[in-house]
XYZ file of C-alpha atoms in Angstrom:
263
model
C 16.892 -5.947 -46.495
C 14.511 -2.997 -46.033
C 13.002 -2.330 -42.599
C 9.540 -3.085 -44.033
C 10.567 -6.551 -45.214
C 12.575 -7.288 -42.077
C 9.611 -6.374 -39.892
C 7.233 -8.437 -42.031
C 9.452 -11.539 -41.849
C 9.936 -11.210 -38.094
C 6.199 -10.768 -37.552
C 5.432 -13.763 -39.785
C 7.789 -16.000 -37.835
C 6.386 -14.767 -34.521
C 2.803 -15.423 -35.644
C 3.785 -18.901 -36.880
C 5.187 -19.778 -33.450
C 2.312 -18.060 -31.638
C -0.408 -19.920 -33.543
C 1.440 -23.235 -33.210
C 1.513 -22.796 -29.431
C -2.226 -22.098 -29.370
C -2.774 -25.194 -31.523
C -0.861 -27.280 -28.975
C -3.085 -25.873 -26.247
C -6.119 -26.832 -28.336
C -4.860 -30.424 -28.517
C -4.403 -30.488 -24.757
C -7.857 -28.999 -24.155
C -9.489 -30.745 -27.135
C -10.950 -27.353 -27.900
C -10.095 -25.372 -31.033
C -11.972 -22.388 -29.590
C -8.755 -21.245 -27.905
C -7.847 -19.686 -31.250
C -10.501 -17.041 -30.600
C -8.809 -16.108 -27.323
C -5.519 -15.645 -29.151
C -6.992 -13.559 -31.995
C -6.886 -10.104 -30.397
C -3.505 -10.444 -28.643
C -1.968 -11.657 -31.922
C -2.510 -8.185 -33.378
C -0.852 -6.666 -30.317
C 2.172 -8.927 -30.797
C 2.483 -7.970 -34.456
C 2.075 -4.237 -33.785
C 4.845 -4.255 -31.162
C 7.168 -6.128 -33.525
C 6.553 -3.487 -36.187
C 7.252 -0.758 -33.641
C 10.554 -2.404 -32.692
C 11.635 -2.215 -36.342
C 10.433 1.331 -36.893
C 12.045 4.752 -36.552
C 12.080 6.738 -33.330
C 8.575 6.769 -31.893
C 6.478 9.894 -32.310
C 2.911 10.673 -31.186
C 1.553 9.098 -34.357
C 3.204 5.738 -33.646
C 2.280 5.885 -29.956
C -1.416 6.515 -30.592
C -1.719 3.536 -32.928
C 0.235 1.273 -30.587
C -1.832 2.181 -27.529
C -5.156 1.799 -29.333
C -4.424 -1.616 -30.838
C -2.974 -2.845 -27.533
C -6.077 -1.799 -25.608
C -8.330 -3.323 -28.263
C -6.455 -6.628 -28.517
C -5.845 -7.265 -24.814
C -9.404 -6.349 -23.845
C -10.793 -8.750 -26.436
C -8.430 -11.556 -25.445
C -9.172 -11.201 -21.722
C -12.917 -10.995 -22.334
C -12.961 -14.139 -24.483
C -10.742 -15.994 -22.018
C -13.125 -15.247 -19.151
C -16.175 -16.046 -21.281
C -14.968 -19.180 -23.055
C -12.414 -20.974 -20.907
C -13.782 -24.266 -19.642
C -17.154 -23.792 -21.405
C -16.539 -26.401 -24.092
C -15.746 -26.089 -27.778
C -17.583 -23.526 -29.874
C -20.217 -25.235 -32.005
C -18.526 -24.008 -35.217
C -15.383 -25.984 -34.439
C -17.331 -28.831 -32.857
C -19.157 -29.369 -36.169
C -15.845 -29.454 -38.035
C -14.475 -31.957 -35.525
C -17.580 -34.146 -35.860
C -17.233 -34.279 -39.651
C -13.604 -35.464 -39.508
C -13.007 -36.822 -36.007
C -9.845 -38.745 -36.882
C -7.976 -36.033 -38.776
C -9.361 -32.811 -37.324
C -6.552 -32.602 -34.758
C -3.900 -31.973 -37.406
C -6.046 -30.354 -40.092
C -7.071 -27.704 -37.595
C -3.490 -26.402 -37.597
C -3.512 -25.063 -41.203
C -7.286 -24.676 -41.592
C -7.936 -22.729 -38.389
C -4.778 -21.590 -36.630
C -2.435 -20.785 -39.524
C -5.295 -19.343 -41.568
C -6.105 -16.924 -38.769
C -2.416 -16.137 -38.475
C -2.307 -15.130 -42.143
C -5.386 -12.960 -41.632
C -3.721 -11.258 -38.668
C -0.745 -10.327 -40.835
C -2.880 -9.085 -43.728
C -5.318 -7.091 -41.591
C -2.421 -5.568 -39.623
C -1.196 -3.792 -42.763
C -2.060 -0.285 -41.448
C 0.137 -0.917 -38.408
C 2.902 -2.372 -40.559
C 3.126 0.701 -42.763
C 2.382 3.293 -40.083
C 4.920 1.971 -37.568
C 7.674 1.742 -40.169
C 7.152 5.197 -41.680
C 7.383 8.626 -40.041
C 4.120 10.485 -39.694
C 3.501 14.205 -40.087
C 4.771 16.262 -37.136
C 2.293 16.648 -34.262
C -1.381 15.781 -34.347
C -2.970 15.695 -37.781
C -6.651 15.725 -38.628
C -6.486 12.033 -39.576
C -5.396 11.177 -36.021
C -8.236 13.239 -34.567
C -10.843 11.603 -36.806
C -9.359 8.151 -36.247
C -9.204 8.404 -32.464
C -12.783 9.733 -32.307
C -13.985 6.849 -34.480
C -12.003 4.360 -32.385
C -13.579 5.622 -29.159
C -17.072 5.187 -30.604
C -16.182 1.700 -31.813
C -14.645 0.710 -28.494
C -17.756 1.895 -26.664
C -19.969 -0.276 -28.873
C -17.735 -3.345 -28.734
C -16.702 -3.322 -25.069
C -20.017 -1.870 -23.926
C -21.998 -4.405 -25.924
C -19.947 -7.303 -24.540
C -20.375 -6.016 -20.982
C -24.131 -5.553 -21.365
C -24.574 -9.030 -22.833
C -22.452 -10.638 -20.116
C -24.593 -9.005 -17.420
C -27.765 -10.065 -19.216
C -26.672 -13.705 -19.453
C -25.524 -13.747 -15.828
C -29.118 -13.154 -14.697
C -30.983 -16.511 -14.480
C -34.280 -14.716 -15.126
C -33.104 -13.912 -18.663
C -32.565 -17.532 -19.673
C -34.088 -18.071 -23.119
C -34.763 -14.354 -23.622
C -33.290 -12.089 -26.291
C -31.085 -9.168 -25.311
C -32.697 -6.040 -26.804
C -31.691 -3.211 -24.481
C -28.701 -0.873 -24.334
C -26.606 -0.986 -27.475
C -28.474 -4.152 -28.457
C -31.658 -2.121 -28.915
C -30.154 -0.328 -31.919
C -28.123 -3.099 -33.578
C -28.175 -6.879 -33.273
C -24.381 -6.947 -33.226
C -22.963 -3.873 -31.457
C -19.738 -5.740 -30.702
C -19.080 -6.521 -34.366
C -20.065 -3.010 -35.423
C -17.695 -1.544 -32.854
C -14.910 -3.892 -33.925
C -15.383 -2.782 -37.521
C -15.230 0.909 -36.589
C -11.980 0.421 -34.716
C -10.279 -1.177 -37.704
C -11.407 1.649 -39.955
C -10.015 3.996 -37.298
C -6.609 2.295 -37.514
C -6.642 2.764 -41.265
C -7.637 6.435 -40.988
C -4.827 7.119 -38.512
C -2.385 5.370 -40.873
C -3.359 7.870 -43.598
C -1.027 10.356 -41.912
C 1.914 8.333 -43.259
C 3.037 8.472 -46.903
C 1.813 5.005 -47.897
C -0.969 4.489 -45.364
C -3.626 4.835 -48.066
C -2.352 1.624 -49.691
C -3.543 -0.465 -46.732
C -7.230 0.050 -47.580
C -7.807 -3.697 -48.252
C -7.177 -4.384 -44.527
C -10.312 -2.729 -43.080
C -12.332 -3.877 -46.087
C -11.307 -7.491 -45.403
C -12.115 -7.174 -41.704
C -15.541 -5.707 -42.539
C -16.224 -8.526 -45.003
C -15.383 -11.195 -42.434
C -17.474 -9.541 -39.733
C -20.479 -9.279 -42.037
C -20.284 -12.306 -44.299
C -17.970 -14.985 -42.891
C -17.322 -15.372 -39.166
C -19.620 -12.706 -37.786
C -23.197 -11.696 -38.485
C -24.050 -14.208 -41.233
C -22.573 -17.192 -39.377
C -24.233 -16.428 -36.052
C -27.633 -15.798 -37.600
C -27.570 -18.699 -40.063
C -29.945 -20.853 -38.006
C -30.562 -18.817 -34.879
C -34.176 -18.198 -35.842
C -34.806 -21.951 -35.763
C -33.043 -22.429 -32.434
C -34.537 -19.342 -30.797
C -37.962 -18.339 -32.215
C -37.993 -15.093 -30.202
C -34.961 -13.950 -32.181
C -37.033 -13.804 -35.379
C -39.041 -10.908 -33.979
C -35.807 -9.244 -32.895
C -34.489 -9.529 -36.466
C -37.614 -7.923 -37.889
C -37.370 -4.805 -35.731
C -33.622 -4.308 -35.149
C -30.882 -3.419 -37.675
C -28.309 -6.168 -38.182
C -25.139 -4.093 -38.083
C -25.223 -0.297 -38.409
C -27.144 1.108 -35.421
C -30.499 2.743 -35.992
C -33.760 3.168 -34.159
C -35.738 -0.079 -33.938
C -39.036 -0.512 -35.741
C -42.053 -0.147 -33.541
C -43.985 -3.262 -32.597
C -47.449 -3.640 -34.099
């Protein structure tokens, strides 16, 4: 069996066990939101498995491994601190309310295993890059990728930090966050997340078959924009929070830009 296939099978088995354990925790907590906490670290797990199956580590492999580990652990820790003990996310709560008697077992394939499959698919740049040797030394793709990753990390981590501070202030209850990164985009965290996954792909271009993993960042971008990110969060937010409608009118949804002036 080729190293690529061996690594893929090992990662698939590990993700299967990993997501099953998180599902068991969700049954104990009666809270499917724990899957969100496990999302980022799942990519870290997969990346390290690929590294264990790869050739001797060079700077190319190390850069990718460090960046995805920092990204995944930061996201997991942040969501753990933010979500633990706060009750089930309303997305999953609605699904539970529709099928209260069967949700407990249907959540395993519909939520946990589905996200596990997405982790494996979106991790394609790490799969290929960790199993193939890169060009000697630093290439221009690494430089571009790391620069893009740093910008993305600043938006994602910085946006999360700014929002957490904003919500921690009782005087801001009911108000809309529109300062810092949030002044230039309504979703700096999602925008930053997207940039980081394009950065992983760009770094992977320094390997012979890295270009073939293009569907991975495209899929992540699609989900952030159209499925679990921007579109889902803003589906009815204008009805729940009237002040947000004005924020929508003057602030870009995703790609940062200067806000429209108020009239």
